Coordinates of N, CA and C in Angstrom, one line a residue:
I1 N 0.9 -1.2 0.0 CA 0.0 0.0 0.0 C 0.9 1.2 0.0
P2 N 0.9 2.0 -1.1 CA 1.7 3.2 -1.1 C 1.3 4.2 0.0
A3 N 2.3 4.7 0.7 CA 2.1 5.7 1.8 C 3.3 6.6 1.9
I4 N 3.0 7.8 2.4 CA 4.1 8.8 2.7 C 3.7 9.6 3.9
A5 N 4.7 9.8 4.8 CA 4.5 10.6 6.0 C 5.0 12.0 5.6
L6 N 4.1 13.0 5.7 CA 4.4 14.4 5.3 C 5.4 15.0 6.3
T7 N 5.6 14.4 7.5 CA 6.4 15.0 8.5 C 7.9 14.6 8.3
T8 N 8.3 13.8 7.3 CA 9.6 13.3 7.2 C 10.5 14.1 6.2
D9 N 9.9 15.1 5.6 CA 10.7 15.9 4.6 C 11.2 17.1 5.3
S10 N 12.5 17.0 5.7 CA 13.0 18.1 6.5 C 13.2 19.4 5.7
S11 N 13.5 19.2 4.4 CA 13.6 20.4 3.5 C 12.3 21.2 3.4
N12 N 11.2 20.4 3.2 CA 9.9 21.1 3.2 C 9.6 21.7 4.5
L13 N 9.9 21.1 5.6 CA 9.5 21.6 6.9 C 10.3 22.9 7.2
T14 N 11.6 22.9 6.8 CA 12.4 24.1 7.1 C 12.4 25.2 6.0
A15 N 12.8 24.8 4.8 CA 12.8 25.8 3.7 C 11.3 26.2 3.4
G16 N 10.5 25.2 3.3 CA 9.1 25.5 3.0 C 8.4 26.3 4.1
G17 N 8.7 26.0 5.4 CA 8.2 26.7 6.5 C 8.6 28.2 6.4
N18 N 9.9 28.4 6.0 CA 10.4 29.8 5.9 C 9.8 30.5 4.7
D19 N 9.6 29.8 3.6 CA 9.2 30.4 2.3 C 7.7 30.6 2.2
I20 N 6.9 29.6 2.6 CA 5.5 29.6 2.4 C 4.7 29.6 3.7
G21 N 5.4 29.6 4.8 CA 4.8 29.6 6.2 C 4.5 28.2 6.7
Y22 N 4.9 28.0 7.9 CA 4.7 26.6 8.5 C 3.2 26.2 8.4
E23 N 2.3 27.1 8.5 CA 0.9 26.7 8.4 C 0.5 26.1 7.0
N24 N 1.4 26.3 6.0 CA 1.1 25.8 4.7 C 1.9 24.6 4.3
V25 N 2.8 24.1 5.1 CA 3.7 23.1 4.6 C 3.0 21.7 4.3
F26 N 2.1 21.3 5.1 CA 1.4 20.1 4.8 C 0.4 20.2 3.6
A27 N -0.3 21.3 3.5 CA -1.2 21.6 2.4 C -0.5 21.6 1.1
R28 N 0.7 22.1 1.1 CA 1.5 22.1 -0.2 C 1.8 20.7 -0.6
N29 N 2.2 19.9 0.3 CA 2.5 18.5 -0.1 C 1.2 17.7 -0.5
V30 N 0.1 17.9 0.2 CA -1.1 17.3 -0.2 C -1.5 17.8 -1.6
G31 N -1.4 19.0 -1.8 CA -1.7 19.6 -3.2 C -0.8 18.9 -4.3
G32 N 0.4 18.7 -4.0 CA 1.3 18.1 -5.0 C 1.3 16.6 -5.1
L33 N 1.0 15.9 -4.0 CA 1.1 14.5 -4.0 C -0.3 13.8 -4.0
G34 N -1.3 14.4 -3.4 CA -2.6 13.8 -3.3 C -3.4 13.7 -4.5
T35 N -4.2 12.7 -4.7 CA -5.1 12.6 -5.8 C -6.5 12.1 -5.3
A36 N -7.5 12.3 -6.2 CA -8.8 11.9 -5.8 C -8.8 10.4 -5.5
G37 N -9.5 10.0 -4.4 CA -9.5 8.7 -3.9 C -8.5 8.3 -2.9
D38 N -7.5 9.1 -2.7 CA -6.5 8.9 -1.7 C -7.1 9.2 -0.3
V39 N -6.4 8.7 0.7 CA -6.8 9.0 2.1 C -5.7 9.7 2.8
L40 N -6.1 10.8 3.5 CA -5.2 11.6 4.3 C -5.5 11.3 5.8
I41 N -4.5 10.9 6.5 CA -4.7 10.7 8.0 C -4.1 12.0 8.6
A42 N -5.0 12.8 9.1 CA -4.6 14.1 9.7 C -4.5 13.9 11.3
I43 N -3.4 14.1 11.8 CA -3.1 13.9 13.2 C -2.9 15.2 14.0
S44 N -3.7 15.5 15.0 CA -3.6 16.7 15.8 C -4.1 16.4 17.2
T45 N -3.2 16.4 18.2 CA -3.7 16.2 19.6 C -4.7 17.2 20.1
S46 N -4.6 18.4 19.6 CA -5.6 19.4 20.0 C -6.8 19.5 19.1
G47 N -6.6 19.1 17.8 CA -7.7 19.2 16.8 C -7.7 20.6 16.3
N48 N -6.7 21.4 16.6 CA -6.8 22.9 16.2 C -5.5 23.3 15.5
S49 N -4.7 22.4 15.0 CA -3.4 22.8 14.4 C -3.7 23.4 13.0
E50 N -3.3 24.6 12.8 CA -3.6 25.3 11.6 C -3.0 24.6 10.3
N51 N -1.8 24.1 10.5 CA -1.1 23.4 9.3 C -1.9 22.1 9.0
V52 N -2.5 21.5 9.9 CA -3.3 20.3 9.6 C -4.6 20.7 9.1
I53 N -5.2 21.7 9.6 CA -6.5 22.2 9.1 C -6.4 22.6 7.6
R54 N -5.3 23.2 7.2 CA -5.1 23.6 5.8 C -4.9 22.4 4.9
A55 N -4.2 21.4 5.5 CA -3.9 20.2 4.7 C -5.3 19.5 4.5
V56 N -6.1 19.5 5.5 CA -7.5 18.8 5.3 C -8.3 19.6 4.3
A57 N -8.2 20.9 4.3 CA -9.0 21.7 3.3 C -8.5 21.3 1.9
K58 N -7.2 21.2 1.7 CA -6.6 20.9 0.4 C -7.0 19.5 0.0
A59 N -7.0 18.6 0.9 CA -7.4 17.2 0.6 C -8.8 17.1 0.1
H60 N -9.7 17.9 0.8 CA -11.1 17.9 0.3 C -11.2 18.6 -1.1
E61 N -10.4 19.6 -1.4 CA -10.4 20.2 -2.7 C -10.0 19.1 -3.8
K62 N -9.2 18.1 -3.4 CA -8.7 17.1 -4.3 C -9.6 15.8 -4.2
N63 N -10.7 15.9 -3.6 CA -11.6 14.8 -3.4 C -11.0 13.6 -2.7
M64 N -10.2 13.9 -1.7 CA -9.6 12.8 -0.9 C -10.5 12.6 0.3
T65 N -10.4 11.4 0.9 CA -11.1 11.1 2.2 C -10.1 11.4 3.3
V66 N -10.7 12.0 4.4 CA -9.8 12.4 5.5 C -10.2 11.8 6.8
I67 N -9.3 11.1 7.4 CA -9.5 10.5 8.7 C -8.7 11.4 9.7
G68 N -9.4 11.8 10.8 CA -8.7 12.6 11.7 C -8.4 11.9 13.0
F69 N -7.1 11.8 13.4 CA -6.7 11.3 14.7 C -6.6 12.5 15.6
L70 N -7.6 12.7 16.5 CA -7.7 13.9 17.3 C -7.7 13.6 18.8
G71 N -7.6 14.6 19.6 CA -7.6 14.5 21.0 C -8.6 15.4 21.6
G72 N -8.8 15.3 23.0 CA -9.7 16.1 23.7 C -11.1 15.9 23.2
K73 N -11.7 17.0 22.7 CA -13.1 16.9 22.2 C -13.1 17.0 20.7
G74 N -11.9 17.0 20.1 CA -11.7 16.9 18.6 C -11.4 18.2 18.0
G75 N -11.6 19.3 18.7 CA -11.2 20.7 18.2 C -12.0 21.0 16.9
K76 N -11.4 22.0 16.2 CA -12.0 22.4 14.9 C -12.1 21.3 13.9
L77 N -11.0 20.4 13.9 CA -10.9 19.4 12.9 C -12.0 18.3 13.0
K78 N -12.6 18.2 14.2 CA -13.7 17.1 14.3 C -14.8 17.3 13.3
D79 N -15.1 18.5 13.0 CA -16.2 18.8 12.0 C -15.7 18.9 10.6
L80 N -14.4 18.9 10.4 CA -13.8 19.1 9.0 C -13.4 17.8 8.4
V81 N -13.2 16.8 9.2 CA -12.7 15.5 8.6 C -13.9 14.6 8.3
D82 N -13.7 13.6 7.5 CA -14.8 12.7 7.1 C -15.0 11.6 8.2
V83 N -13.9 11.2 8.9 CA -14.0 10.2 9.9 C -13.2 10.7 11.1
P84 N -13.8 11.3 12.1 CA -13.0 11.7 13.3 C -12.9 10.6 14.3
I85 N -11.6 10.3 14.7 CA -11.3 9.4 15.7 C -10.7 10.2 16.8
V86 N -11.5 10.3 17.9 CA -11.1 11.2 19.0 C -10.7 10.4 20.2
I87 N -9.5 10.7 20.7 CA -9.1 10.1 22.0 C -9.5 11.1 23.1
P88 N -10.4 10.8 23.9 CA -11.0 11.7 24.8 C -10.2 12.0 26.1
S89 N -9.1 12.7 25.9 CA -8.2 13.0 27.0 C -7.6 14.4 26.8
E90 N -7.1 15.0 27.8 CA -6.4 16.2 27.7 C -4.9 16.0 27.9
S91 N -4.5 14.8 28.1 CA -3.1 14.5 28.3 C -2.5 14.1 26.9
T92 N -1.5 15.0 26.5 CA -0.9 14.8 25.2 C -0.3 13.4 25.0
Q93 N 0.3 12.9 26.1 CA 0.9 11.5 26.0 C -0.1 10.5 25.8
R94 N -1.3 10.5 26.5 CA -2.3 9.5 26.4 C -2.9 9.6 25.0
I95 N -3.1 10.8 24.5 CA -3.7 11.0 23.2 C -2.8 10.3 22.1
Q96 N -1.5 10.6 22.2 CA -0.5 10.0 21.3 C -0.5 8.5 21.4
E97 N -0.5 8.0 22.6 CA -0.6 6.5 22.8 C -1.8 6.0 22.1
G98 N -2.9 6.6 22.3 CA -4.2 6.2 21.6 C -4.1 6.2 20.1
H99 N -3.5 7.3 19.6 CA -3.3 7.4 18.2 C -2.4 6.3 17.6
I100 N -1.4 5.9 18.3 CA -0.5 4.8 17.9 C -1.3 3.5 17.9
T101 N -2.1 3.3 18.9 CA -2.9 2.0 19.0 C -3.9 2.0 17.9
V102 N -4.6 3.1 17.7 CA -5.6 3.1 16.6 C -5.0 3.0 15.3
G103 N -3.8 3.6 15.1 CA -3.1 3.4 13.8 C -2.8 2.0 13.5
H104 N -2.3 1.3 14.5 CA -2.0 -0.1 14.3 C -3.2 -0.9 13.9
I105 N -4.3 -0.7 14.7 CA -5.5 -1.4 14.4 C -6.1 -1.1 13.0
L106 N -6.0 0.2 12.6 CA -6.5 0.5 11.3 C -5.6 -0.1 10.2
C107 N -4.3 -0.1 10.3 CA -3.5 -0.8 9.3 C -3.8 -2.3 9.2
E108 N -3.9 -2.9 10.4 CA -4.2 -4.3 10.4 C -5.6 -4.6 9.7
A109 N -6.6 -3.8 10.0 CA -7.9 -4.0 9.4 C -7.9 -3.8 7.9
V110 N -7.1 -2.8 7.4 CA -7.0 -2.5 6.0 C -6.3 -3.7 5.3
E111 N -5.2 -4.2 5.9 CA -4.5 -5.3 5.3 C -5.3 -6.5 5.2
R112 N -6.1 -6.8 6.3 CA -7.0 -8.0 6.2 C -8.0 -7.8 5.2
E113 N -8.6 -6.6 5.0 CA -9.7 -6.4 4.0 C -9.1 -6.6 2.6
L114 N -7.9 -6.0 2.4 CA -7.3 -6.0 1.0 C -6.7 -7.4 0.7
Y115 N -6.0 -8.0 1.7 CA -5.2 -9.2 1.4 C -5.7 -10.4 2.1
G116 N -6.7 -10.4 2.8 CA -7.2 -11.6 3.5 C -6.5 -12.0 4.7

């Protein structure tokens, strides 16, 4: 299953952050790499990260499905994503642990569905 983590491109995060603003770095990659039918997994412990909100908006422009891994009450992103998965905690560590667990479960479910 082709996948890419938008957080691993240090040139985009540094030079892109300087040139187009950190709030735009993920949206820029979604715009360049995403296509209709793709899935964006948007991760934000607060649900209010502007750079993630803009990436979600760009994904919707490209007819992508968006799953949100969120924390607390889901923040602004809860109503912007197609599938909100909210870890109901105010503890960043617990939210991140929940996201990791849900991510593993989601990957296993997709693999079983696609490959038996």
